[in-house]
Amino acid sequence: MRHMHKFLIAALALAPAQASAEITNRTIGYVLTNKAWAVYQTPDGKAECPNGFNDGPREQFKLLFPEKDGKQYTWMETQFAREADVWFPAENEPSTDQGPLPYRLVNGKTGVGLNLDGKVGPNDFTGPRGEPGIDNQLFRAVGCTMGFRGPDGSNYFFENDYMQRYNFNRVLLEITDVDDLTNDPDVTVTTYRGLDGLLTSANGKDFIAGGTQRIDERWGKRYIHKLKGKIVDGILTTEPADIKLPWAMTFDVNVDQGFKQARFQLRLTEKSAEGLIGAYVDVNDWIHRLQINWSTHHASYGQISTPSLNRILRKLADAYPDANGKMTAISSAAEMKFAQTFILHAEKPPKVASAKDEERTDARR
Amino acid sequence: MRVYLNFLPAVVSLALVACSAPPAGRAPAPQASAKDAVGPGPMDVTSPQRLRVMSSQQYTNTLFNIFGPDLKFDTRFPPLVRTGGLLGNGGAIAGVSDSQLEQYQRTAALVAAEVTNPTHRTFLIPCKPVDEKSADAACAAKFLPAIGRLLYRHPLVPEQTEALVKEAGEAATRFKDFYAGLAYALEGMLISPEMLLIAETSEPDPKRPGHQRLDAYSFATRLSLFLWNAGPDSTLLDAAASGELYTPKGRAKIVDMMLASPRLESGVRAFFDDMFGFDDFATLAKDAETYPSFTGATAADAREQTLRTLVDHLVANNGDYRDLFTTRKTFVSTALAPIYGVPAGRGWVPYEFPEGSPRTGILTHISFLAVHSHPGRSSPTLRGKALRELLLCQQVPRPPANVDFSAVENPKSTIKTQRERVNLHLANPVCAGCHKITDPMGLALENFDGSGAYRTTERGAPIDASGNLDGKSFTDVVGLGRALHDHPSLPTCLVERVYSYGSGGTANEQSKPMLTYLNQEFAAHGYRLPSLLRTIAMSNAFSEVKPPETRTASVPTQSSQTK
């Protein structure tokens, strides 16, 4: 670290005085402070969820095993069976006497996200400002589930709470070769995992700019990705690339979230970056991450039924067909907020993630 | 719970004067010899012989030096009254109240318990009792007088040792615990007037008939408090006991040893913490909505940043004092970096602001900028006043009681910048007199908001940071730093403060020849602080004293009538 500080200080001392302290040597860094799966919400939810909101584990349990006519159930056929459903429901989720468990999908036309395939299809949403061809079938799956809706939904709330509580979630974006934060046709964006806590305001309520982050060069190599991008009218857009980001949730379980053909679309200022990441996410990965991080307790308070979600995600999957033509990934978007931060580099630049790093990571999982 | 009746006769008031001879029961200083030499400097100047109460930090430093820094206790002694620009001078006019005495006792009890607990006793107490459940006079007699010498800053006379050993023995018998008895006696020493009150005693100067000088132990104590902000250590007391301290070579050797000691950093920190009024940090608070980056950690680190910069520049690098107001070199921490807009390392990291940066000199540190501002906005007036009073030793008159603030506090005001705001004061003849003294240089710091963060605009209006200091005009804070660097009062103010801090009281009319001498020496040595400290420590005036005049009660009292 001592060498790192010397290097940094020397670099800054040599730098000419600049109008912006945040952009040094044509570089600006940001740290992720807030994230949530992009859900377009109207105040009463009727536009996007005309059929109401989904049941959660407790409500579904009552539907599946009603206490009527003195019927007696065994542990095996109720709780144990339902616990297994979390992991092995596929298309075989149990049915009630009236048929399969009901599940409410988003029915509205408006959605938040990016046009991932460059087309405008029948299942695409239209953005709030009229942007056509929004690919976000994950929103269709989770948009009518209270846990994913802000600001109080359990998943929405805790994912943000864990941003501060778990340092594992420290996502850094560094934009280099930047001449102008308003318009620059060619910039490079590098993602890293940071090692340090988020900088909070004096009242403890907000995350603020001006912090410093070290890069996790030892365990965080798999999160280092170089992306090309451009800035137009203050909006950074990166070219599609497959990336991984740290995505810890409950109990500090350190898991990743993979994004296929991911692209950032962020409004940049010297203090913040705010916008979206749009990508396809592997259904197996997405549900696996949720299930190993999310207790029944948390799921119950957000009406998040993983057996139902498991079934619905596979049904709505819209990309990356397997050998049988079955789609394995679903279009998605996550809203993200970043605060400006200074990113400390070692003298020797860290390696960008390679296919071998990916293989090693996957082998460990 | 000890009783401290033995304290009371000595603490009726510190307006008491110090004694020209050691009090009864105290070991006399070694006999002065005619071959001893006095220090240089004006020979017709003396410093007053004083009685002072020990400050919290002096008490803490002394105990850490004796017992080690891992002792866990707190010293929340009442603050001293700032006198002549220094809290340190307030020690000579302080009284000791009952509640203060309770605080001393609470600390003393904690320290005594820590020293004698099983963790510390093994290496702090040089012997083991024959039976831990009963008194052991032999072991107590090894520990108590040795510690007493360091706490009282002079050797104990045999009667004192006997009394302490007896007290420890009686308590051990009562508590059926040798260490509890030892703690009882130690607690007594820690709240003794001999520990808490620094009573200087003097003796005839053998080289200068008709003159008095501090006795060797009082001189050792004055030196130690001056340079280390703590009581003397064993080496210094040995030098006092042997008479070495009053030989030319011996005095120089001891002073140089003290200046080379790591403890000098504590002394320098304590002095500047006092001179710069950093006790204000205790009550510093900023509006969290206005200054979201300013936290409690920021305040603590801001104080530390400036003290680190001072020690590094003045002690470690023996730099020119005036350059403190133009240097771009400092240290930053995680808590400060967001306000400075720079990256932070882990912990404290040396940092140099780039050339052309407005961050030049300690005036642009968060410590100065934030302390001398309001909770929600900057203040050219408070900053200018602090600059004049703390750094140039000038006195800015207090505002009149009937100031009309309606113009500057009008919530519907269209005023955007602080310059416009203070200009309203200049339009009012009642206010203008003082604001003309403070505002022109305070406005040069307007590129820094009330938290110390850099800004170029205020409420959308561009900031004009031009100003002047006693005839020197400048366009920004860099110019202010240069003007301050070259201001003749900057070094003379430091000299006056250091001298009064060392001698324990405000410099007076009689000190003028000494101050003139010190100013000449300070300039001749390139305005280096260690050199100034050495010059003072070696000077005749630092050890030669004017004994207090005997005061006679103007109204006959019972005691005066019985004499």
Short mmCIF file of C-alpha atoms in Angstrom, two decimals, chain B residues 10-434:
data_model
loop_
_atom_site.label_atom_id
_atom_site.label_comp_id
_atom_site.label_asym_id
_atom_site.label_seq_id
_atom_site.Cartn_x
_atom_site.Cartn_y
_atom_site.Cartn_z
CA ALA B 10 -3.27 24.06 49.69
CA VAL B 11 -6.16 24.65 47.35
CA VAL B 12 -8.10 27.45 48.92
CA SER B 13 -7.12 29.38 45.86
CA LEU B 14 -4.45 29.30 43.24
CA ALA B 15 -4.31 33.03 43.52
CA LEU B 16 -1.88 31.97 46.20
CA VAL B 17 1.65 32.72 45.32
CA ALA B 18 4.47 30.26 44.97
CA CYS B 19 7.10 29.98 47.63
CA SER B 20 10.60 31.27 47.56
CA ALA B 21 11.67 28.24 49.51
CA PRO B 22 10.50 24.64 49.35
CA PRO B 23 7.53 23.98 51.61
CA ALA B 24 8.08 22.13 54.83
CA GLY B 25 8.49 18.42 54.34
CA ARG B 26 9.77 18.74 50.80
CA ALA B 27 13.27 17.75 49.84
CA PRO B 28 15.47 20.79 49.32
CA ALA B 29 17.02 21.28 45.91
CA PRO B 30 20.78 20.73 45.71
CA GLN B 31 22.83 23.62 47.03
CA ALA B 32 23.64 26.23 44.44
CA SER B 33 27.31 26.67 43.70
CA ALA B 34 29.01 29.93 42.89
CA LYS B 35 30.77 28.36 39.92
CA ASP B 36 27.44 27.64 38.23
CA ALA B 37 26.72 29.74 35.22
CA VAL B 38 23.52 31.39 34.17
CA GLY B 39 22.04 31.21 30.66
CA PRO B 40 22.34 33.89 27.98
CA GLY B 41 19.90 36.58 26.96
CA PRO B 42 19.06 39.85 28.73
CA MET B 43 20.27 39.63 32.29
CA ASP B 44 17.87 42.16 33.73
CA VAL B 45 14.74 40.22 32.80
CA THR B 46 13.09 37.70 35.03
CA SER B 47 9.96 35.65 34.70
CA PRO B 48 7.43 35.48 37.52
CA GLN B 49 7.63 32.60 39.96
CA ARG B 50 4.28 30.92 39.66
CA LEU B 51 1.86 28.47 41.16
CA ARG B 52 -0.07 26.64 38.44
CA VAL B 53 -2.58 23.87 38.30
CA MET B 54 -1.69 20.98 36.03
CA SER B 55 -3.74 20.71 32.84
CA SER B 56 -5.56 17.52 31.85
CA GLN B 57 -3.07 16.80 29.12
CA GLN B 58 -0.07 17.39 31.36
CA TYR B 59 -1.54 15.02 33.92
CA THR B 60 -2.23 12.39 31.28
CA ASN B 61 1.17 12.71 29.62
CA THR B 62 2.92 12.49 32.96
CA LEU B 63 1.12 9.29 33.91
CA PHE B 64 1.66 7.74 30.48
CA ASN B 65 5.36 8.54 30.71
CA ILE B 66 5.59 6.94 34.14
CA PHE B 67 3.29 3.94 33.76
CA GLY B 68 3.00 3.46 30.01
CA PRO B 69 0.37 4.45 27.44
CA ASP B 70 -1.76 1.34 27.84
CA LEU B 71 -3.31 2.62 31.05
CA LYS B 72 -7.04 3.12 30.61
CA PHE B 73 -8.41 6.22 32.30
CA ASP B 74 -9.82 9.56 31.31
CA THR B 75 -9.00 13.01 32.53
CA ARG B 76 -11.90 15.30 31.99
CA PHE B 77 -10.64 18.09 34.14
CA PRO B 78 -12.41 21.43 33.86
CA PRO B 79 -11.01 23.64 31.09
CA LEU B 80 -8.71 26.47 32.01
CA VAL B 81 -9.51 30.08 31.26
CA ARG B 82 -7.85 31.43 28.12
CA THR B 83 -5.54 34.19 29.29
CA GLY B 84 -3.29 36.27 27.08
CA GLY B 85 -4.24 34.09 24.13
CA LEU B 86 -3.37 30.79 25.81
CA LEU B 87 -5.23 28.29 27.94
CA GLY B 88 -1.89 27.33 29.45
CA ASN B 89 -1.63 30.72 31.07
CA GLY B 90 -4.98 30.10 32.76
CA GLY B 91 -3.36 27.51 35.00
CA ALA B 92 -1.84 30.28 37.07
CA ILE B 93 -5.16 31.90 37.91
CA ALA B 94 -7.32 28.81 38.36
CA GLY B 95 -9.00 27.76 41.54
CA VAL B 96 -9.86 24.21 42.53
CA SER B 97 -13.47 23.61 43.41
CA ASP B 98 -15.00 20.67 45.30
CA SER B 99 -16.45 19.22 42.09
CA GLN B 100 -13.09 19.55 40.38
CA LEU B 101 -11.50 17.70 43.25
CA GLU B 102 -14.03 14.92 42.76
CA GLN B 103 -12.98 14.63 39.13
CA TYR B 104 -9.33 14.45 40.15
CA GLN B 105 -10.18 11.72 42.61
CA ARG B 106 -12.18 9.72 40.09
CA THR B 107 -9.22 9.75 37.71
CA ALA B 108 -6.79 8.97 40.52
CA ALA B 109 -8.84 5.98 41.63
CA LEU B 110 -8.93 4.64 38.05
CA VAL B 111 -5.20 5.05 37.60
CA ALA B 112 -4.36 3.47 40.96
CA ALA B 113 -6.59 0.50 40.18
CA GLU B 114 -5.02 0.09 36.74
CA VAL B 115 -1.43 0.27 38.00
CA THR B 116 -2.00 -2.32 40.71
CA ASN B 117 -4.21 -4.71 38.73
CA PRO B 118 -2.81 -8.17 37.92
CA THR B 119 -1.92 -7.14 34.37
CA HIS B 120 0.21 -4.17 35.26
CA ARG B 121 1.55 -4.98 38.71
CA THR B 122 3.93 -7.59 37.36
CA PHE B 123 6.04 -5.01 35.58
CA LEU B 124 5.14 -1.71 37.25
CA ILE B 125 5.69 -2.79 40.86
CA PRO B 126 9.30 -3.82 41.39
CA CYS B 127 8.64 -6.43 44.08
CA LYS B 128 6.13 -9.00 45.26
CA PRO B 129 4.71 -9.03 48.77
CA VAL B 130 5.41 -11.97 51.01
CA ASP B 131 1.68 -12.41 51.38
CA GLU B 132 -0.72 -10.73 48.98
CA LYS B 133 -3.40 -10.66 51.67
CA SER B 134 -1.51 -8.52 54.13
CA ALA B 135 0.71 -5.48 54.38
CA ASP B 136 4.33 -5.61 53.27
CA ALA B 137 6.23 -2.48 54.27
CA ALA B 138 9.45 -3.52 52.53
CA CYS B 139 7.78 -3.92 49.14
CA ALA B 140 5.67 -0.78 49.55
CA ALA B 141 8.84 1.15 50.42
CA LYS B 142 10.40 0.09 47.13
CA PHE B 143 7.50 1.30 45.04
CA LEU B 144 6.00 4.38 46.67
CA PRO B 145 8.99 6.73 46.99
CA ALA B 146 10.22 5.90 43.49
CA ILE B 147 6.83 6.72 41.97
CA GLY B 148 6.35 9.65 44.34
CA ARG B 149 9.54 11.26 43.06
CA LEU B 150 8.17 11.24 39.52
CA LEU B 151 4.66 12.32 40.49
CA TYR B 152 5.77 15.12 42.82
CA ARG B 153 8.68 16.08 40.57
CA HIS B 154 11.19 15.96 43.42
CA PRO B 155 12.45 13.28 45.83
CA LEU B 156 10.36 12.47 48.86
CA VAL B 157 11.77 13.19 52.30
CA PRO B 158 11.94 10.14 54.58
CA GLU B 159 8.94 11.35 56.60
CA GLN B 160 6.82 11.39 53.43
CA THR B 161 7.89 7.87 52.50
CA GLU B 162 7.19 6.61 56.01
CA ALA B 163 3.74 8.18 55.99
CA LEU B 164 2.89 6.66 52.61
CA VAL B 165 4.15 3.19 53.55
CA LYS B 166 2.19 3.39 56.78
CA GLU B 167 -0.94 4.47 54.93
CA ALA B 168 -0.54 1.62 52.41
CA GLY B 169 0.00 -0.85 55.24
CA GLU B 170 -3.06 0.23 57.19
CA ALA B 171 -5.21 0.04 54.10
CA ALA B 172 -3.80 -3.38 53.16
CA THR B 173 -4.67 -4.66 56.61
CA ARG B 174 -8.14 -3.18 56.41
CA PHE B 175 -8.81 -4.58 52.91
CA LYS B 176 -6.78 -7.77 53.51
CA ASP B 177 -5.07 -7.06 50.20
CA PHE B 178 -1.54 -5.72 49.74
CA TYR B 179 -2.28 -4.29 46.28
CA ALA B 180 -5.47 -2.59 47.46
CA GLY B 181 -3.38 -0.90 50.14
CA LEU B 182 -0.82 0.17 47.58
CA ALA B 183 -3.58 1.52 45.32
CA TYR B 184 -4.97 3.47 48.26
CA ALA B 185 -1.65 5.18 48.88
CA LEU B 186 -1.08 5.78 45.15
CA GLU B 187 -4.52 7.33 44.78
CA GLY B 188 -3.61 9.70 47.58
CA MET B 189 -0.45 10.75 45.77
CA LEU B 190 -2.35 11.27 42.51
CA ILE B 191 -4.70 13.81 44.09
CA SER B 192 -2.08 15.37 46.29
CA PRO B 193 -1.45 19.10 45.86
CA GLU B 194 2.17 18.19 45.24
CA MET B 195 1.07 16.32 42.12
CA LEU B 196 -1.66 18.61 40.86
CA LEU B 197 -0.21 21.99 41.71
CA ILE B 198 3.01 23.14 40.16
CA ALA B 199 4.46 25.34 42.85
CA GLU B 200 7.71 26.90 41.72
CA THR B 201 10.25 27.52 44.44
CA SER B 202 13.37 29.61 44.16
CA GLU B 203 16.73 30.15 45.71
CA PRO B 204 19.38 32.87 45.66
CA ASP B 205 21.41 32.78 42.47
CA PRO B 206 25.02 32.16 43.55
CA LYS B 207 26.40 33.88 40.44
CA ARG B 208 24.24 36.92 40.77
CA PRO B 209 23.94 38.11 44.30
CA GLY B 210 20.59 39.71 44.96
CA HIS B 211 18.87 37.65 42.28
CA GLN B 212 16.67 34.60 42.64
CA ARG B 213 16.49 31.62 40.36
CA LEU B 214 14.22 28.63 40.31
CA ASP B 215 15.58 25.80 42.38
CA ALA B 216 16.79 22.89 40.29
CA TYR B 217 13.64 20.76 40.66
CA SER B 218 11.35 23.68 39.81
CA PHE B 219 13.53 24.48 36.83
CA ALA B 220 13.46 20.85 35.70
CA THR B 221 9.67 20.92 35.96
CA ARG B 222 9.39 24.20 34.03
CA LEU B 223 11.60 22.80 31.28
CA SER B 224 9.69 19.57 31.10
CA LEU B 225 6.26 21.14 30.96
CA PHE B 226 7.54 23.59 28.36
CA LEU B 227 9.13 21.07 26.01
CA TRP B 228 7.24 17.86 26.74
CA ASN B 229 4.00 19.04 28.31
CA ALA B 230 4.62 16.49 31.06
CA GLY B 231 6.45 16.22 34.35
CA PRO B 232 10.21 15.57 34.34
CA ASP B 233 11.51 12.06 33.90
CA SER B 234 14.12 10.36 36.03
CA THR B 235 17.05 11.60 33.93
CA LEU B 236 15.95 15.19 34.31
CA LEU B 237 15.42 14.81 38.06
CA ASP B 238 18.85 13.20 38.31
CA ALA B 239 20.34 16.19 36.53
CA ALA B 240 18.53 18.47 38.95
CA ALA B 241 19.70 16.47 41.95
CA SER B 242 23.32 16.43 40.85
CA GLY B 243 23.41 20.12 40.04
CA GLU B 244 24.22 19.34 36.41
CA LEU B 245 21.18 21.26 35.26
CA TYR B 246 22.68 24.53 36.41
CA THR B 247 26.06 24.05 34.81
CA PRO B 248 26.44 25.54 31.31
CA LYS B 249 27.33 22.23 29.74
CA GLY B 250 24.82 20.25 31.73
CA ARG B 251 21.96 22.60 30.92
CA ALA B 252 22.79 22.53 27.22
CA LYS B 253 23.08 18.75 27.28
CA ILE B 254 19.74 18.32 28.99
CA VAL B 255 17.94 20.84 26.76
CA ASP B 256 19.36 19.21 23.64
CA MET B 257 18.38 15.79 24.92
CA MET B 258 14.85 17.03 25.50
CA LEU B 259 14.67 18.64 22.08
CA ALA B 260 15.80 15.39 20.47
CA SER B 261 13.30 13.29 22.41
CA PRO B 262 10.14 11.98 20.74
CA ARG B 263 8.32 13.64 23.64
CA LEU B 264 9.04 17.01 22.03
CA GLU B 265 6.20 16.20 19.62
CA SER B 266 3.76 16.11 22.54
CA GLY B 267 5.04 19.46 23.72
CA VAL B 268 4.81 21.09 20.30
CA ARG B 269 1.36 19.66 19.70
CA ALA B 270 0.12 20.90 23.05
CA PHE B 271 1.45 24.39 22.43
CA PHE B 272 -0.09 24.81 18.99
CA ASP B 273 -3.33 23.14 20.01
CA ASP B 274 -3.50 25.87 22.63
CA MET B 275 -2.26 28.77 20.51
CA PHE B 276 -4.59 27.97 17.61
CA GLY B 277 -7.58 27.65 19.91
CA PHE B 278 -8.27 24.06 18.97
CA ASP B 279 -10.27 23.61 22.15
CA ASP B 280 -13.05 25.04 19.94
CA PHE B 281 -13.22 21.64 18.27
CA ALA B 282 -14.93 20.35 21.40
CA THR B 283 -18.05 22.29 20.45
CA LEU B 284 -17.71 22.32 16.67
CA ALA B 285 -20.82 21.20 14.80
CA LYS B 286 -21.95 21.69 11.22
CA ASP B 287 -25.38 21.53 9.71
CA ALA B 288 -25.58 18.06 8.20
CA GLU B 289 -27.92 19.11 5.43
CA THR B 290 -25.73 22.03 4.34
CA TYR B 291 -22.43 20.18 4.70
CA PRO B 292 -23.16 16.46 4.21
CA SER B 293 -19.46 15.60 3.95
CA PHE B 294 -18.59 17.10 7.33
CA THR B 295 -18.89 14.44 10.03
CA GLY B 296 -17.61 14.05 13.56
CA ALA B 297 -14.67 12.15 12.12
CA THR B 298 -13.93 15.12 9.85
CA ALA B 299 -13.67 17.44 12.84
CA ALA B 300 -11.37 15.11 14.75
CA ASP B 301 -9.15 14.53 11.75
CA ALA B 302 -9.08 18.22 10.82
CA ARG B 303 -7.47 19.02 14.16
CA GLU B 304 -5.05 16.13 13.75
CA GLN B 305 -4.17 17.14 10.19
CA THR B 306 -2.97 20.57 11.19
CA LEU B 307 -1.08 19.28 14.21
CA ARG B 308 0.61 16.64 12.05
CA THR B 309 1.52 19.24 9.47
CA LEU B 310 2.96 21.50 12.18
CA VAL B 311 5.03 18.76 13.76
CA ASP B 312 6.25 17.49 10.41
CA HIS B 313 7.19 20.93 9.15
CA LEU B 314 8.55 22.48 12.33
CA VAL B 315 10.07 19.52 14.16
CA ALA B 316 10.76 16.71 11.71
CA ASN B 317 11.93 19.03 8.92
CA ASN B 318 13.03 21.98 11.05
CA GLY B 319 11.18 24.26 8.63
CA ASP B 320 10.67 28.02 8.63
CA TYR B 321 7.59 28.81 10.73
CA ARG B 322 6.37 31.35 8.16
CA ASP B 323 6.33 28.72 5.42
CA LEU B 324 3.46 27.00 7.22
CA PHE B 325 1.26 29.62 5.61
CA THR B 326 2.38 28.91 2.07
CA THR B 327 3.19 25.20 2.05
CA ARG B 328 1.14 22.80 -0.05
CA LYS B 329 2.46 19.83 1.90
CA THR B 330 0.20 18.25 4.48
CA PHE B 331 -1.45 14.94 5.42
CA VAL B 332 -4.88 13.63 4.53
CA SER B 333 -7.08 10.94 5.98
CA THR B 334 -10.16 9.07 4.82
CA ALA B 335 -12.43 11.48 6.68
CA LEU B 336 -10.83 14.60 5.19
CA ALA B 337 -10.32 13.49 1.59
CA PRO B 338 -13.94 14.01 0.47
CA ILE B 339 -13.85 17.67 1.50
CA TYR B 340 -10.47 18.24 -0.08
CA GLY B 341 -11.68 16.42 -3.19
CA VAL B 342 -8.70 14.11 -3.26
CA PRO B 343 -8.22 10.35 -2.96
CA ALA B 344 -7.60 8.93 0.48
CA GLY B 345 -5.11 6.27 1.37
CA ARG B 346 -5.40 3.99 4.35
CA GLY B 347 -5.00 5.99 7.54
CA TRP B 348 -2.91 9.13 7.37
CA VAL B 349 -1.03 9.73 4.14
CA PRO B 350 1.40 12.54 3.28
CA TYR B 351 -0.06 14.65 0.54
CA GLU B 352 1.09 17.62 -1.50
CA PHE B 353 -1.52 19.69 -3.27
CA PRO B 354 -0.51 20.32 -6.88
CA GLU B 355 1.13 23.52 -7.96
CA GLY B 356 -1.50 26.14 -8.67
CA SER B 357 -3.84 24.67 -6.07
CA PRO B 358 -5.57 27.17 -3.80
CA ARG B 359 -4.75 24.89 -0.88
CA THR B 360 -1.66 26.70 0.29
CA GLY B 361 -0.81 26.95 3.95
CA ILE B 362 -2.59 25.93 7.09
CA LEU B 363 -5.14 28.73 6.69
CA THR B 364 -6.65 26.58 3.95
CA HIS B 365 -6.88 23.55 6.22
CA ILE B 366 -10.34 22.43 7.23
CA SER B 367 -9.35 23.09 10.84
CA PHE B 368 -9.05 26.85 10.38
CA LEU B 369 -11.82 27.21 7.79
CA ALA B 370 -14.47 25.15 9.59
CA VAL B 371 -13.81 26.24 13.16
CA HIS B 372 -13.96 29.90 12.20
CA SER B 373 -17.26 29.66 10.35
CA HIS B 374 -20.90 29.37 11.29
CA PRO B 375 -22.64 25.98 11.37
CA GLY B 376 -24.28 26.62 8.01
CA ARG B 377 -22.12 29.22 6.26
CA SER B 378 -18.65 30.65 6.07
CA SER B 379 -17.68 33.79 7.95
CA PRO B 380 -15.08 36.25 6.64
CA THR B 381 -15.42 38.09 9.94
CA LEU B 382 -14.72 35.11 12.20
CA ARG B 383 -11.86 34.03 9.97
CA GLY B 384 -10.34 37.51 9.88
CA LYS B 385 -10.73 37.86 13.62
CA ALA B 386 -9.05 34.51 14.24
CA LEU B 387 -6.24 35.39 11.88
CA ARG B 388 -5.58 38.64 13.72
CA GLU B 389 -5.94 37.31 17.24
CA LEU B 390 -4.44 33.83 16.98
CA LEU B 391 -1.68 34.41 14.46
CA LEU B 392 -0.79 38.07 14.80
CA CYS B 393 -1.55 38.51 18.54
CA GLN B 394 -3.78 41.49 17.82
CA GLN B 395 -6.95 42.21 19.73
CA VAL B 396 -10.17 42.73 17.81
CA PRO B 397 -12.74 44.60 19.91
CA ARG B 398 -15.89 42.74 20.85
CA PRO B 399 -19.01 43.78 18.96
CA PRO B 400 -21.32 46.18 20.77
CA ALA B 401 -24.27 44.60 22.53
CA ASN B 402 -26.87 46.43 20.45
CA VAL B 403 -25.80 45.32 16.97
CA ASP B 404 -28.67 45.40 14.49
CA PHE B 405 -28.49 42.16 12.49
CA SER B 406 -31.77 42.70 10.65
CA ALA B 407 -30.16 43.56 7.34
CA VAL B 408 -27.95 40.44 7.22
CA GLU B 409 -30.49 38.05 8.69
CA ASN B 410 -33.43 39.06 6.53
CA PRO B 411 -34.77 35.75 5.14
CA LYS B 412 -36.11 37.56 2.07
CA SER B 413 -32.76 39.08 1.34
CA THR B 414 -31.44 38.82 -2.20
CA ILE B 415 -27.87 38.77 -0.93
CA LYS B 416 -25.93 35.96 -2.53
CA THR B 417 -22.35 36.17 -1.33
CA GLN B 418 -20.69 36.73 1.99
CA ARG B 419 -18.92 39.73 0.49
CA GLU B 420 -22.27 41.41 -0.09
CA ARG B 421 -23.33 40.45 3.41
CA VAL B 422 -20.29 41.91 5.16
CA ASN B 423 -20.47 45.00 2.99
CA LEU B 424 -23.69 45.80 4.81
CA HIS B 425 -21.63 46.01 8.00
CA LEU B 426 -19.26 48.43 6.39
CA ALA B 427 -22.14 50.73 5.57
CA ASN B 428 -23.01 50.97 9.25
CA PRO B 429 -20.50 53.18 11.11
CA VAL B 430 -21.12 51.27 14.37
CA CYS B 431 -20.00 48.04 12.75
CA ALA B 432 -17.52 49.32 10.21
CA GLY B 433 -14.72 50.04 12.68
CA CYS B 434 -14.17 46.41 13.57
#
